[in-house]
Structure formats: structure tokens, C-alpha cells
Coordinates of C-alpha atoms in Angstrom, one line a residue:
Chain D
X1 CA 34.1 -0.6 39.1
X2 CA 34.4 -1.2 35.0
X3 CA 32.0 -3.6 35.4
X4 CA 29.3 -1.2 36.9
X5 CA 30.0 1.6 34.6
X6 CA 29.1 -0.8 31.5
X7 CA 26.1 -2.0 33.4
X8 CA 24.5 1.8 34.2
X9 CA 25.4 2.3 30.5
X10 CA 23.4 -0.3 29.4
X11 CA 20.4 1.0 32.1
X12 CA 20.7 4.6 30.5
X13 CA 20.8 3.0 26.5
X14 CA 17.4 0.4 27.7
X15 CA 15.8 3.8 29.2
X16 CA 16.9 5.7 25.7
X17 CA 14.7 3.2 24.7
X18 CA 11.7 4.2 25.6
X19 CA 12.6 7.8 25.2
X20 CA 12.4 7.4 21.4
X21 CA 9.0 5.1 21.2
X22 CA 7.8 7.8 23.6
X23 CA 5.7 9.7 20.7
X24 CA 4.5 6.2 19.2
X25 CA 3.4 5.2 22.9
X26 CA 1.7 8.1 23.5
X27 CA 0.1 8.3 20.6
X28 CA -0.8 3.9 20.9
X29 CA -2.3 4.8 24.2
X30 CA -4.5 8.1 23.1
X31 CA -5.1 7.6 19.7
X32 CA -5.7 3.4 19.6
X33 CA -5.6 1.9 22.9
X34 CA -8.5 3.8 24.4
X35 CA -10.3 4.7 21.7
X36 CA -10.3 0.7 20.5
X37 CA -11.5 -0.2 24.1
X38 CA -14.5 2.9 23.9
X39 CA -15.3 1.0 20.2
X40 CA -15.7 -2.3 22.3
X41 CA -18.1 -0.8 24.8
X42 CA -19.7 0.9 21.4
X43 CA -21.0 -2.4 20.4
X44 CA -22.4 -2.8 23.7
X45 CA -24.7 0.3 23.1
X46 CA -27.1 1.8 21.1
X47 CA -24.7 5.3 20.2
X48 CA -26.7 8.4 19.6
X49 CA -25.5 12.2 18.5
X50 CA -25.9 14.5 21.0
X51 CA -24.7 18.5 20.5
X52 CA -20.8 17.6 20.8
X53 CA -21.0 14.2 22.5
X54 CA -22.9 11.0 22.1
X55 CA -25.5 9.8 24.0
X56 CA -24.9 5.3 24.9
X57 CA -28.2 3.2 25.7
X58 CA -27.3 -0.3 26.3
X59 CA -28.4 -2.8 24.3
X60 CA -26.6 -6.0 25.8
X61 CA -25.6 -8.2 22.7
X62 CA -28.6 -7.1 20.4
X63 CA -25.8 -5.4 18.3
X64 CA -23.9 -8.5 17.5
X65 CA -27.3 -10.6 17.1
X66 CA -28.2 -8.4 14.4
X67 CA -25.1 -9.0 12.3
X68 CA -25.6 -13.1 12.3
X69 CA -29.1 -13.1 12.6
X70 CA -30.7 -10.0 11.1
X71 CA -28.3 -8.2 8.5
X72 CA -28.5 -10.8 5.0
X73 CA -25.6 -9.0 3.6
X74 CA -23.6 -8.8 6.4
X75 CA -22.1 -12.6 6.5
X76 CA -22.4 -12.6 2.2
X77 CA -19.9 -9.6 2.2
X78 CA -17.8 -10.8 5.2
X79 CA -17.1 -14.5 3.0
X80 CA -15.9 -12.4 -0.2
X81 CA -13.5 -10.9 1.9
X82 CA -12.3 -13.8 2.7
X83 CA -12.4 -15.6 0.0
X84 CA -10.3 -12.6 -1.9
X85 CA -7.5 -13.9 0.2
X86 CA -7.5 -16.6 -2.4
X87 CA -5.3 -13.9 -4.8
X88 CA -2.4 -13.9 -2.3
X89 CA -0.7 -17.6 -4.0
X90 CA -1.1 -15.5 -7.0
X91 CA -0.1 -12.1 -6.5
X92 CA 2.8 -13.6 -4.7
X93 CA 3.9 -15.7 -7.4
X94 CA 3.4 -12.9 -9.9
X95 CA 5.4 -10.1 -8.1
X96 CA 8.2 -12.7 -7.5
X97 CA 8.5 -13.5 -11.4
X98 CA 8.3 -10.0 -12.1
X99 CA 10.7 -9.0 -9.4
X100 CA 13.4 -11.8 -10.8
X101 CA 13.1 -10.5 -14.3
X102 CA 13.9 -6.5 -12.9
X103 CA 16.6 -7.9 -11.1
X104 CA 18.4 -8.5 -14.3
X105 CA 20.5 -6.2 -16.1
X106 CA 19.4 -4.9 -19.5
X107 CA 18.5 -1.4 -21.1
X108 CA 16.0 1.0 -19.8
X109 CA 15.9 -0.7 -16.2
X110 CA 14.8 1.9 -13.7
X111 CA 12.4 3.1 -16.0
X112 CA 10.7 0.0 -15.9
X113 CA 10.7 -0.9 -12.2
X114 CA 9.4 3.0 -12.2
X115 CA 6.5 1.9 -13.9
X116 CA 5.2 -1.3 -11.7
X117 CA 5.2 0.7 -8.7
X118 CA 2.6 3.0 -10.7
X119 CA -0.6 1.3 -9.3
X120 CA 0.1 2.5 -6.1
X121 CA 0.0 5.9 -6.9
X122 CA -3.3 5.7 -8.8
X123 CA -5.4 2.7 -7.2
X124 CA -5.5 3.8 -3.6
X125 CA -7.8 6.0 -3.7
X126 CA -10.7 8.0 -5.7
X127 CA -9.1 7.1 -9.2
X128 CA -10.1 3.4 -8.8
X129 CA -13.8 4.4 -8.2
X130 CA -14.0 6.7 -10.9
X131 CA -12.3 4.1 -13.6
X132 CA -14.8 1.2 -12.2
X133 CA -17.9 3.6 -12.4
X134 CA -16.8 4.5 -16.2
X135 CA -19.8 3.1 -18.5
X136 CA -16.7 3.7 -21.6
X137 CA -13.8 2.3 -19.6
X138 CA -15.8 -0.6 -18.9
X139 CA -16.9 -0.7 -22.5
X140 CA -13.0 -1.0 -23.5
X141 CA -12.1 -3.7 -20.8
X142 CA -15.4 -5.3 -21.5
X143 CA -14.2 -5.8 -25.2
X144 CA -11.2 -7.3 -24.4
X145 CA -12.6 -9.9 -21.8
X146 CA -14.4 -10.9 -24.4
X147 CA -12.2 -11.7 -27.2
X148 CA -9.7 -12.9 -24.4
X149 CA -13.2 -15.1 -22.9
X150 CA -12.8 -17.2 -26.5
X151 CA -9.2 -17.7 -26.0
X152 CA -10.5 -18.8 -22.2
X153 CA -12.9 -21.6 -23.0
X154 CA -10.4 -22.5 -25.4
X155 CA -7.9 -23.3 -23.0
X156 CA -10.6 -24.4 -20.4
X157 CA -11.5 -27.4 -23.3
X158 CA -7.4 -27.7 -23.2
X159 CA -7.3 -28.3 -19.3
X160 CA -10.2 -30.5 -19.4
X161 CA -8.5 -33.2 -22.0
X162 CA -5.9 -32.7 -20.0
X163 CA -7.4 -34.6 -17.7
X164 CA -7.9 -31.9 -14.5
X165 CA -11.5 -31.6 -13.5
X166 CA -13.8 -29.1 -13.7
X167 CA -13.4 -26.9 -10.6
X168 CA -9.7 -26.6 -11.0
X169 CA -10.3 -25.5 -14.4
X170 CA -12.5 -23.2 -13.9
X171 CA -10.2 -21.7 -11.1
X172 CA -7.6 -21.4 -13.4
X173 CA -9.1 -20.3 -16.1
X174 CA -10.4 -17.3 -13.4
X175 CA -7.3 -16.9 -12.3
X176 CA -5.5 -16.1 -15.7
X177 CA -8.7 -13.8 -16.2
X178 CA -7.7 -12.1 -12.9
X179 CA -4.5 -11.1 -14.2
X180 CA -5.3 -7.3 -15.0
X181 CA -6.2 -7.3 -11.1
X182 CA -3.2 -9.6 -9.8
X183 CA -0.6 -6.8 -11.4
X184 CA -2.4 -3.9 -10.1
X185 CA -1.8 -5.0 -6.6
X186 CA 1.6 -6.1 -7.2
X187 CA 3.3 -3.0 -7.1
X188 CA 4.7 -2.5 -2.8
X189 CA 5.1 -6.7 -3.7
X190 CA 7.7 -6.4 -5.8
X191 CA 9.8 -3.5 -4.4
X192 CA 10.2 -5.8 -1.7
X193 CA 11.0 -8.9 -4.0
X194 CA 13.8 -6.6 -5.5
X195 CA 14.9 -5.3 -2.7
X196 CA 15.6 -9.1 -1.3
X197 CA 17.0 -10.4 -4.4
X198 CA 19.6 -7.1 -4.4
X199 CA 20.6 -8.4 -0.7
X200 CA 22.0 -12.0 -1.6
X201 CA 25.6 -11.5 -1.9
X202 CA 27.3 -12.2 -5.5
X203 CA 29.5 -15.0 -4.0
X204 CA 27.0 -17.5 -3.3
X205 CA 26.1 -17.6 -7.0
X206 CA 30.1 -17.4 -7.9
X207 CA 30.6 -20.4 -5.5
X208 CA 27.6 -22.5 -6.8
X209 CA 29.2 -21.8 -10.7
X210 CA 32.5 -23.0 -9.5
X211 CA 30.8 -26.0 -8.2
X212 CA 28.7 -26.7 -11.3
X213 CA 25.0 -26.1 -10.4
X214 CA 22.4 -25.5 -12.8
X215 CA 20.2 -22.0 -12.7
X216 CA 18.0 -24.6 -12.3
X217 CA 19.9 -25.7 -8.6
X218 CA 21.0 -22.2 -7.9
X219 CA 17.2 -20.4 -7.5
X220 CA 16.2 -23.3 -5.1
X221 CA 19.1 -23.5 -3.5
X222 CA 20.3 -19.7 -3.4
X223 CA 17.6 -17.6 -4.1
X224 CA 14.6 -19.3 -2.8
X225 CA 16.1 -19.5 0.7
X226 CA 17.1 -16.4 0.3
X227 CA 14.2 -14.1 0.1
X228 CA 12.0 -16.1 2.6
X229 CA 11.6 -13.9 4.8
X230 CA 10.4 -11.9 2.2
X231 CA 7.9 -13.9 1.6
X232 CA 6.7 -13.8 4.7
X233 CA 6.5 -9.6 4.9
X234 CA 4.7 -10.1 1.4
X235 CA 2.4 -12.5 2.3
X236 CA 1.4 -10.3 5.5
X237 CA 1.8 -7.0 3.1
X238 CA -0.9 -8.7 0.5
X239 CA -3.2 -10.1 3.3
X240 CA -3.6 -6.5 5.3
X241 CA -3.9 -5.0 1.8
X242 CA -6.9 -7.4 0.4
X243 CA -8.2 -7.2 4.0
X244 CA -8.2 -3.6 4.7
X245 CA -7.4 -2.1 1.7
X246 CA -9.1 0.6 -0.5
X247 CA -11.3 -1.9 -2.6
X248 CA -12.3 -4.2 0.4
X249 CA -15.7 -5.4 0.3
X250 CA -16.3 -5.3 3.9
X251 CA -14.1 -2.3 4.2
X252 CA -17.2 -0.1 1.6
X253 CA -19.6 -1.8 3.8
X254 CA -18.0 -0.7 7.3
X255 CA -18.1 2.9 5.7
X256 CA -21.7 2.9 4.6
X257 CA -23.0 1.8 8.1
X258 CA -21.2 4.4 9.5
X259 CA -22.3 7.0 7.2
X260 CA -26.0 6.2 8.2
X261 CA -25.1 6.7 11.8
X262 CA -25.6 3.1 13.2
X263 CA -22.0 3.7 15.0
X264 CA -22.9 1.1 17.8
X265 CA -23.6 -1.2 14.7
X266 CA -20.7 -0.8 13.2
X267 CA -18.3 -1.1 15.9
X268 CA -19.7 -4.4 16.5
X269 CA -19.1 -5.5 12.7
X270 CA -15.5 -3.8 12.9
X271 CA -14.7 -6.0 16.0
X272 CA -15.8 -9.2 14.8
X273 CA -14.1 -8.5 11.4
X274 CA -10.8 -7.7 13.2
X275 CA -11.1 -11.1 15.1
X276 CA -11.4 -13.3 12.8
X277 CA -8.8 -11.6 10.1
X278 CA -6.2 -11.3 12.9
X279 CA -6.9 -15.0 13.6
X280 CA -6.1 -16.0 10.2
X281 CA -3.4 -13.8 9.4
X282 CA -1.7 -15.6 12.9
X283 CA -2.7 -19.0 11.3
X284 CA -1.1 -18.0 8.5
X285 CA 1.9 -17.1 9.9
X286 CA 2.3 -20.2 12.3
X287 CA 1.6 -22.2 9.3
X288 CA 4.3 -20.2 7.1
X289 CA 7.3 -19.9 9.7
X290 CA 7.1 -23.9 10.0
X291 CA 8.8 -23.6 6.1
X292 CA 10.4 -20.5 5.8
X293 CA 14.4 -20.4 6.3
X294 CA 15.7 -17.4 8.5
X295 CA 19.0 -16.7 7.2
X296 CA 19.2 -13.7 8.6
X297 CA 19.0 -12.5 12.1
Chain C
X1 CA 39.8 -28.9 -32.9
X2 CA 39.3 -28.4 -29.3
X3 CA 39.2 -24.5 -30.4
X4 CA 36.1 -25.0 -32.6
X5 CA 34.4 -27.1 -29.8
X6 CA 34.4 -24.3 -27.7
X7 CA 33.5 -21.2 -29.7
X8 CA 30.4 -23.6 -30.7
X9 CA 29.2 -23.9 -27.5
X10 CA 30.0 -20.3 -26.4
X11 CA 28.0 -19.1 -29.7
X12 CA 24.9 -21.6 -28.0
X13 CA 25.3 -19.7 -24.7
X14 CA 24.9 -16.0 -26.9
X15 CA 22.5 -17.3 -29.0
X16 CA 20.6 -18.5 -25.7
X17 CA 21.0 -14.8 -23.6
X18 CA 19.6 -13.2 -26.9
X19 CA 16.9 -15.2 -27.5
X20 CA 16.4 -14.8 -23.2
X21 CA 16.6 -11.0 -23.8
X22 CA 13.7 -11.1 -26.5
X23 CA 12.0 -13.1 -24.8
X24 CA 12.1 -11.1 -21.2
X25 CA 11.5 -8.2 -23.4
X26 CA 8.0 -9.6 -24.6
X27 CA 7.3 -10.5 -20.9
X28 CA 8.3 -6.9 -19.5
X29 CA 6.3 -4.9 -21.9
X30 CA 3.1 -7.2 -21.7
X31 CA 2.9 -6.5 -18.4
X32 CA 3.8 -2.6 -18.5
X33 CA 1.0 -2.3 -20.9
X34 CA -1.2 -3.4 -18.3
X35 CA -0.3 -1.2 -16.1
X36 CA 0.3 2.1 -18.8
X37 CA -2.9 1.0 -20.0
X38 CA -5.2 2.9 -17.5
X39 CA -3.1 5.7 -17.4
X40 CA -3.0 6.3 -21.3
X41 CA -6.8 5.9 -21.2
X42 CA -7.2 8.8 -18.6
X43 CA -4.9 10.9 -20.8
X44 CA -5.6 10.5 -23.8
X45 CA -9.7 10.8 -22.8
X46 CA -9.4 13.7 -20.6
X47 CA -8.2 16.0 -23.9
X48 CA -10.9 14.5 -26.4
X49 CA -14.0 16.0 -27.3
X50 CA -17.4 14.0 -25.9
X51 CA -18.6 13.8 -29.2
X52 CA -15.7 11.0 -29.6
X53 CA -16.4 8.6 -27.2
X54 CA -19.2 7.3 -29.1
X55 CA -17.2 6.8 -32.3
X56 CA -16.1 3.5 -32.3
X57 CA -13.3 4.3 -34.7
X58 CA -11.3 6.8 -32.2
X59 CA -10.3 4.2 -29.9
X60 CA -6.3 5.9 -28.7
X61 CA -5.8 8.6 -30.9
X62 CA -7.9 11.5 -30.0
X63 CA -9.0 13.4 -33.8
X64 CA -10.5 16.4 -31.9
X65 CA -7.9 17.6 -29.8
X66 CA -9.6 20.0 -27.1
X67 CA -8.5 21.5 -23.6
X68 CA -12.2 22.2 -22.7
X69 CA -12.6 19.1 -20.2
X70 CA -9.8 20.0 -18.7
X71 CA -10.7 24.0 -17.9
X72 CA -14.4 22.6 -16.9
X73 CA -12.8 20.1 -14.6
X74 CA -10.4 23.1 -12.8
X75 CA -13.4 25.3 -12.3
X76 CA -15.3 22.9 -10.7
X77 CA -12.7 21.1 -8.4
X78 CA -12.0 24.7 -7.2
X79 CA -8.7 22.8 -8.0
X80 CA -6.2 25.5 -7.1
X81 CA -7.1 26.1 -3.5
X82 CA -7.9 22.3 -3.2
X83 CA -4.4 21.7 -4.8
X84 CA -2.6 23.7 -1.9
X85 CA -4.4 22.6 0.7
X86 CA -4.1 18.9 -0.2
X87 CA -0.2 19.7 -1.2
X88 CA -0.1 21.1 2.6
X89 CA -1.7 18.6 4.4
X90 CA 0.2 15.9 2.4
X91 CA 3.8 17.2 2.7
X92 CA 3.5 18.3 6.5
X93 CA 1.8 14.6 7.9
X94 CA 3.9 12.8 5.7
X95 CA 6.8 14.5 7.2
X96 CA 6.0 14.3 10.7
X97 CA 5.3 10.7 10.4
X98 CA 8.5 9.8 9.0
X99 CA 9.9 11.1 12.2
X100 CA 8.2 9.5 14.2
X101 CA 8.2 6.2 12.5
X102 CA 11.9 6.5 12.3
X103 CA 12.0 7.4 16.0
X104 CA 9.7 4.1 16.9
X105 CA 11.6 1.5 14.7
X106 CA 15.1 3.3 15.8
X107 CA 13.9 2.5 19.9
X108 CA 12.6 -1.4 18.7
X109 CA 15.8 -1.8 16.5
X110 CA 19.0 -0.9 18.7
X111 CA 17.3 -0.7 22.4
X112 CA 16.8 -3.6 24.9
X113 CA 13.6 -2.7 27.3
X114 CA 11.1 -4.1 28.8
X115 CA 8.2 -4.8 26.9
X116 CA 9.8 -4.3 23.3
X117 CA 8.6 -7.4 21.8
X118 CA 4.7 -7.0 23.2
X119 CA 5.2 -3.3 22.5
X120 CA 6.4 -4.0 18.2
X121 CA 3.3 -6.6 18.3
X122 CA 1.0 -3.9 19.1
X123 CA 2.7 -1.6 16.5
X124 CA 2.1 -3.9 13.7
X125 CA -1.5 -5.1 15.0
X126 CA -2.8 -1.2 14.8
X127 CA -2.7 -2.3 10.6
X128 CA -5.3 -5.2 11.2
X129 CA -7.9 -2.7 12.8
X130 CA -9.7 -1.2 10.5
X131 CA -9.3 2.6 11.0
X132 CA -13.3 3.4 11.0
X133 CA -13.3 1.5 14.4
X134 CA -11.2 4.2 16.3
X135 CA -12.0 6.9 14.2
X136 CA -15.0 7.8 15.9
X137 CA -13.9 7.9 19.6
X138 CA -11.0 9.6 18.6
X139 CA -13.2 12.4 17.3
X140 CA -15.3 12.7 20.1
X141 CA -11.7 13.2 22.3
X142 CA -10.5 15.7 20.1
X143 CA -14.1 17.6 20.7
X144 CA -13.4 16.6 24.3
X145 CA -10.3 18.6 24.0
X146 CA -11.0 21.0 22.2
X147 CA -13.6 22.1 25.0
X148 CA -11.2 21.8 27.5
X149 CA -8.5 23.7 26.0
X150 CA -10.2 26.0 24.0
X151 CA -8.3 25.1 21.1
X152 CA -10.2 24.8 17.6
X153 CA -9.4 21.3 16.7
X154 CA -11.6 19.8 14.6
X155 CA -11.7 21.4 10.7
X156 CA -8.3 22.1 11.3
X157 CA -5.1 20.3 10.0
X158 CA -4.4 19.7 14.0
X159 CA -6.1 16.4 14.1
X160 CA -4.3 14.7 11.2
X161 CA -0.8 16.3 12.2
X162 CA -1.7 15.0 15.5
X163 CA -2.0 11.6 14.4
X164 CA 1.1 11.8 12.6
X165 CA 3.4 12.8 14.7
X166 CA 2.3 10.5 17.5
X167 CA 3.1 7.6 14.8
X168 CA -0.5 7.1 14.3
X169 CA -1.0 8.6 11.0
X170 CA -1.9 6.4 7.8
X171 CA -0.5 2.9 7.8
X172 CA 2.2 4.3 10.3
X173 CA 2.7 0.4 11.9
X174 CA 3.8 -0.5 8.3
X175 CA 6.3 2.3 8.6
X176 CA 7.7 1.3 12.0
X177 CA 8.2 -2.0 10.6
X178 CA 10.3 -1.0 7.8
X179 CA 12.2 1.5 9.7
X180 CA 13.0 -1.1 12.4
X181 CA 14.2 -3.7 9.7
X182 CA 16.9 -1.2 8.3
X183 CA 18.1 0.0 11.6
X184 CA 18.7 -3.4 12.7
X185 CA 21.0 -4.5 9.6
X186 CA 22.6 -1.1 10.3
X187 CA 26.4 -1.8 11.6
X188 CA 26.5 -1.2 15.5
X189 CA 29.5 0.3 14.7
X190 CA 28.2 3.7 13.8
X191 CA 27.1 4.6 16.9
X192 CA 29.6 3.1 18.9
X193 CA 31.9 5.6 17.8
X194 CA 29.5 8.4 18.3
X195 CA 29.5 7.0 22.1
X196 CA 33.0 7.0 22.9
X197 CA 33.0 10.5 21.3
X198 CA 30.4 11.0 24.5
X199 CA 27.1 11.5 21.9
X200 CA 24.0 11.0 23.9
X201 CA 22.0 8.1 21.8
X202 CA 19.6 11.0 20.7
X203 CA 22.6 13.3 19.0
X204 CA 23.9 10.0 17.6
X205 CA 20.5 9.2 16.2
X206 CA 20.7 12.5 14.4
X207 CA 24.5 12.7 14.0
X208 CA 25.2 9.4 12.6
X209 CA 21.9 7.3 11.8
X210 CA 20.2 10.3 10.3
X211 CA 22.8 10.4 7.3
X212 CA 23.4 7.3 6.7
X213 CA 19.4 6.3 6.6
X214 CA 18.7 8.5 3.5
X215 CA 17.2 5.7 1.5
X216 CA 15.0 4.6 3.7
X217 CA 14.0 7.9 4.4
X218 CA 13.0 8.4 1.0
X219 CA 10.9 4.8 0.6
X220 CA 8.7 5.8 3.4
X221 CA 8.1 9.5 2.4
X222 CA 7.1 8.5 -1.3
X223 CA 5.0 5.8 0.1
X224 CA 3.2 7.4 3.0
X225 CA 2.6 10.8 0.6
X226 CA 1.1 9.1 -1.6
X227 CA -1.3 7.8 0.8
X228 CA -1.8 11.0 2.3
X229 CA -2.7 12.1 -1.2
X230 CA -5.2 9.6 -1.7
X231 CA -7.2 9.6 1.0
X232 CA -10.3 10.6 1.5
X233 CA -11.4 9.1 4.9
X234 CA -9.4 10.4 7.8
X235 CA -9.5 14.4 6.2
X236 CA -13.3 14.2 5.3
X237 CA -13.9 13.3 9.2
X238 CA -11.2 15.7 10.5
X239 CA -10.5 18.3 7.8
X240 CA -13.5 18.4 5.7
X241 CA -13.7 22.1 5.0
X242 CA -10.5 21.6 3.3
X243 CA -11.9 20.1 0.5
X244 CA -9.0 18.5 -0.7
X245 CA -8.9 17.2 -3.8
X246 CA -9.7 13.3 -3.0
X247 CA -13.2 14.8 -2.1
X248 CA -13.5 16.9 -4.6
X249 CA -12.6 14.8 -7.4
X250 CA -15.2 12.4 -6.0
X251 CA -17.9 15.0 -5.6
X252 CA -17.2 16.2 -9.1
X253 CA -19.7 14.0 -10.9
X254 CA -23.0 14.9 -8.4
X255 CA -21.4 18.4 -9.2
X256 CA -21.2 18.4 -12.5
X257 CA -24.5 17.0 -12.3
X258 CA -26.0 20.2 -11.1
X259 CA -24.2 22.4 -13.2
X260 CA -24.4 24.2 -16.5
X261 CA -22.1 24.0 -19.4
X262 CA -20.4 27.3 -21.0
X263 CA -23.5 27.5 -23.2
X264 CA -26.1 27.2 -20.2
X265 CA -27.0 23.7 -20.9
X266 CA -26.3 20.5 -18.6
X267 CA -23.5 18.2 -18.9
X268 CA -25.0 15.3 -20.4
X269 CA -23.5 11.8 -19.1
X270 CA -21.1 11.4 -22.0
X271 CA -19.6 15.2 -20.9
X272 CA -19.7 14.1 -17.3
X273 CA -17.5 11.1 -17.8
X274 CA -15.0 13.1 -20.3
X275 CA -14.7 15.7 -17.5
X276 CA -14.1 13.0 -15.2
X277 CA -10.7 11.5 -16.4
X278 CA -9.9 14.9 -16.4
X279 CA -10.1 15.6 -12.9
X280 CA -8.2 12.7 -12.2
X281 CA -5.6 13.5 -14.4
X282 CA -5.9 17.1 -12.6
X283 CA -6.0 14.7 -9.5
X284 CA -3.1 12.2 -10.3
X285 CA -0.6 14.8 -11.8
X286 CA 1.1 16.6 -9.1
X287 CA 1.8 12.9 -7.6
X288 CA 3.3 11.3 -10.9
X289 CA 5.2 14.7 -11.3
X290 CA 6.9 14.1 -8.0
X291 CA 7.1 10.3 -8.2
X292 CA 8.9 11.2 -11.8
X293 CA 11.4 13.5 -10.0
X294 CA 12.0 10.9 -7.1
X295 CA 11.3 7.5 -9.6
X296 CA 15.3 7.1 -10.1
X297 CA 16.4 7.6 -6.4
X298 CA 13.2 5.9 -5.1
X299 CA 14.0 2.2 -6.9
X300 CA 18.1 3.0 -6.0
X301 CA 17.2 3.4 -2.3
X302 CA 14.7 0.6 -2.2
X303 CA 17.5 -2.1 -3.8
X304 CA 20.3 -0.2 -1.1
X305 CA 17.7 -0.5 1.8
X306 CA 17.5 -4.7 1.6
X307 CA 14.5 -4.8 3.9
X308 CA 15.0 -8.0 5.6
X309 CA 12.5 -9.7 7.0

């Protein structure tokens, strides 16, 4: 008797799961799945706008063929968008470093934490474009780059004396020069890392202290494994932000194609991007999940 | 003897910690400079007489302070009207999105139902698809719905709000994820007590969970309103007549090129660039004010809500 009652309760609870996700599920079907499938059909058609509707002319794989053989700017832009993924390790390391600093106790900590979120507010929209096209702002940052470049060249010499080959040196120098961009892209990641650092029980460190662990050991044995789930979240977020964010070169090209009313072609382009990007993200996750320890769950 | 040794090592320790605080202060100030640099630049330039842009002696501190740029920006952006509509759309959509994503996140976190993992993967996948790809078919569907029902939808806030309420607003997938992680980590006893008292899961959600999830709601609210405020692509597709600030700011450059100043002369390139900064300042000001009010609680909420992967 009790058993059946419990079972029916479980059944009811199961049904409530659907109730809770119902609005989203409806939206997913109506506003995502159906439009997505429609877009796939667009990609095989030449789409023209008529009054209140669209006229489709089947062109087979012509849109895809054009993408890879005729369009000279697609593949370079596409590579550029993938190449930007190189920034990921640097963004992650920098935001982790800043998060550790902001997690310590000091005067003005709340304010400091607030400041590092500002890039998210300012750089997700038109302000970024305005600053990018401002000749005076470019002049100011240009000057800075000029002086810092002088430093970088000496740093470059130093690195090559240390025995690093040119490719590696150029890579390091370039990464340093991009510090501005990296800090601007780390807002959300810093917050996520701080939230992770906060959730580590204080007792872990106390035990470590009693056992006589050094700070170095504490970091690698406690801090790092504890935030490794956050590492996954941040890598995912950063990838999405770089590939689909507001400054992604590929998305700008996609928008231009849509503004020039070539919907079929734009759909083909977006689909190719989606498939490759999803594959890249899945691959990175497969590789990472081998190394990441899950303390939670 | 022993005592002396002790004090020496503790003095060394103190010295070390002071050295580290100074080092940390330098690092943080340096990094904060990178962030604050841009906003200070926008503020400083927007109250500067355009002639001074050419003066190499003036870098940060303005010599002739003027509000003319801001006046022009307000005039040519139709600032107050745009501000009202932008605020309305962002706030309403954000609230709707908070509710729908919280529902979905709660459903995914607490109930075991068939196809849960697949559907959750679908929710994450929506983040990977460029919005542009689904936007046009959505638009056509809204036009068809408009023809079928007779309710005018295009060029009203309805499509934006409908998207938000059905969990397909801006970056909804991310918010569903955040809510799910948060609810997963909440103690189960909270609802179980409510169930014993005879609450249905829906009532338990509103009575027990809602009140205990304030921090994650605040996090999602702030992120969502920031992205809605900055969005121009979706809004220009569905509600272009609203002329939201994000669009009027982008158009300001060409509007200024076609207009004349108070003396009846066309704007120079320098004046144009300076007024654009004032426009950017006006665009950012409301959302920065909101953030500065919520900032303390927002950063506190982030640490409270422990978004564990």
C-alpha cells in the first residue's frame, strides 16, 4: 500500500518535471527547432522576399559550393574565428589569477570585484564599435602600443637569448600585447572562478596546515582540483563568447550577408559554422573531461 | 632564547604578508587601470570642447569644460524617448526571462523524467547556434501568426517578450544552466518539508524555493538586463520602430553627418567623434547607475550562489 502510494507520488513528481520545463519546451520547438529546420531548407534554396512571405527556388548544393569555391572571404574569416580560440588558455589563466587575488581579504575588495565586471557591461554592444572606430582613441592606445612595443622587442631578444625559437617568442610577445583584450574578455570568467573559490570548505585548508603543507601544495592539491568543474564552465563560456560573441569576425560576415538579403546563402554559412564549432567544442570537452576531477556531484 | 627565535620568525611572516599586500595592490591597480581606462576616456572626452582633441598637451584633464556635446547627443539620439522604450523592453524581457529560465532550470535540476538529459543538452545547444540562423524563420512565423490571428505583432514588443517568456531570449541557455546548477545544490529537505505539509511542487517552488534563490535571481537579472540593453540585432528585427538606444547610438554618426550645429554649420569630423563619446556615455549611464546600486549585492550573490559545474 505504502509502496504504491510512493510510486504514484514519484509518477506525479515526474509529470511536474514536464510542467516546469513546458514554457521552455514550447519555445524550443516553436522558436528554435522549427526555425532551425526551416533554415536548413533555406540553405538549399535561393530565397527571395515577397509581400509577407518568402519565395524559395531549389538550387541544390549551390550555396554550399559557393561557400567553399567562390567566396574568397569565407574560409579566411572562418579560420580567423577558429584561430581566436588560442586566447582561451590565456583568458582562463588570467581570470583565475585575478579571481585568486580578489578572493583574498583586503580593503576595498567589493569595489575591486565590481570593477572587473564592468567590461561585460561596456563591451557587449555598440560602445565597443564606437571606440574601435574612434581615431583619437586609436591614437591614444596606438601611442601606448608604440612605447610598449619597444619594450616588447627587448623582451623578444631576451627570450631568444634564453633559447626559445622565433615562433614561440613571437607567440609570447603577441600574447603580452593582447593583455588589454584579454582583461576585457575575462569579466564573467572571474566571477565564476570567485564563486568556485568561495565554495571550497575552509576546513580543507586547516587540515592541510596541520599536516604541514606548503602554499604551493595547498594550491595544487586543494584549490586547483576544487575549481576544476568551474574550469570546464569557463572554457565552454569563453569558447561560445569567442565564436558567437559580439566581436566574432564570422558573425559580422554573417550579418552582412543577411543585410544584403542573401538568406539561402547566409543559412548555408551559418550551418557550416554551427556544425564545425559544435564539433570543436565537443572535442575540447572530451579531451578536458579526462583531466578534470569532479569533486561535486 | 627560544622566545627570541619565535618573534623573529613571526616578524618575518608579518613582513612577508605586508610585502604581498603591496604587491597585490600594484597588480590589482594595474589590471583595474586597463578596465577603467576606457570608461574614464569616454567620460573625459564627452565633456571636452572638440578643439581640445587636437591639443597634444591635453590628455586626461580637460581645460575647457562644456556640456554642448551632451546636449547635441541628447537631441540627435532622441534620448529621452529612446531611453524610456529601451528601459521598458529590457526590464520586461529580463523579468520574463528570469521566470521562464528559473522554471526550466528547476525542472531539469529536481525532477527525473524521460528525456531529461537530451532536452538539457538541447538547451545548452541553443547557445551554440548563431541567433541569425533562426531569426528570419522566426520573423516569417510571427508574420504568419499576425495574419492568422489579426493581432499586430511585428514592430511591437510582443515577439521579444514572447521569446523571453518561452525561454528563448538572449542567451537563455546560459541562464537555464546557471539556475539548474544552483537548484541542484540546494538541500532537498527544503521542498520535502513543504510536500509533507501538502504543497504541490508548483506551490513549493513559489513558497520555498523562490525565497531561497534570491542570489541566483539577482545574478541572472543583472547579466540578462546588461545583454538586453546592449542588444541591437534582435530588437532591430522585431521592434525597429522603438529606436532603442543601442540603435540610435550606432546611427548617431550618420545622423550627425547629415545635420547642422547651433550655428548652422555642418559638424566637423572631430566634433562628430566627440559627440559620439557623449552618446556612448548617455547610453551607458543608466545601466552603470543600476549596476552601481546593485553591485555590492551582485558580487555577494555571485559568491553565495556557488555555481558548481
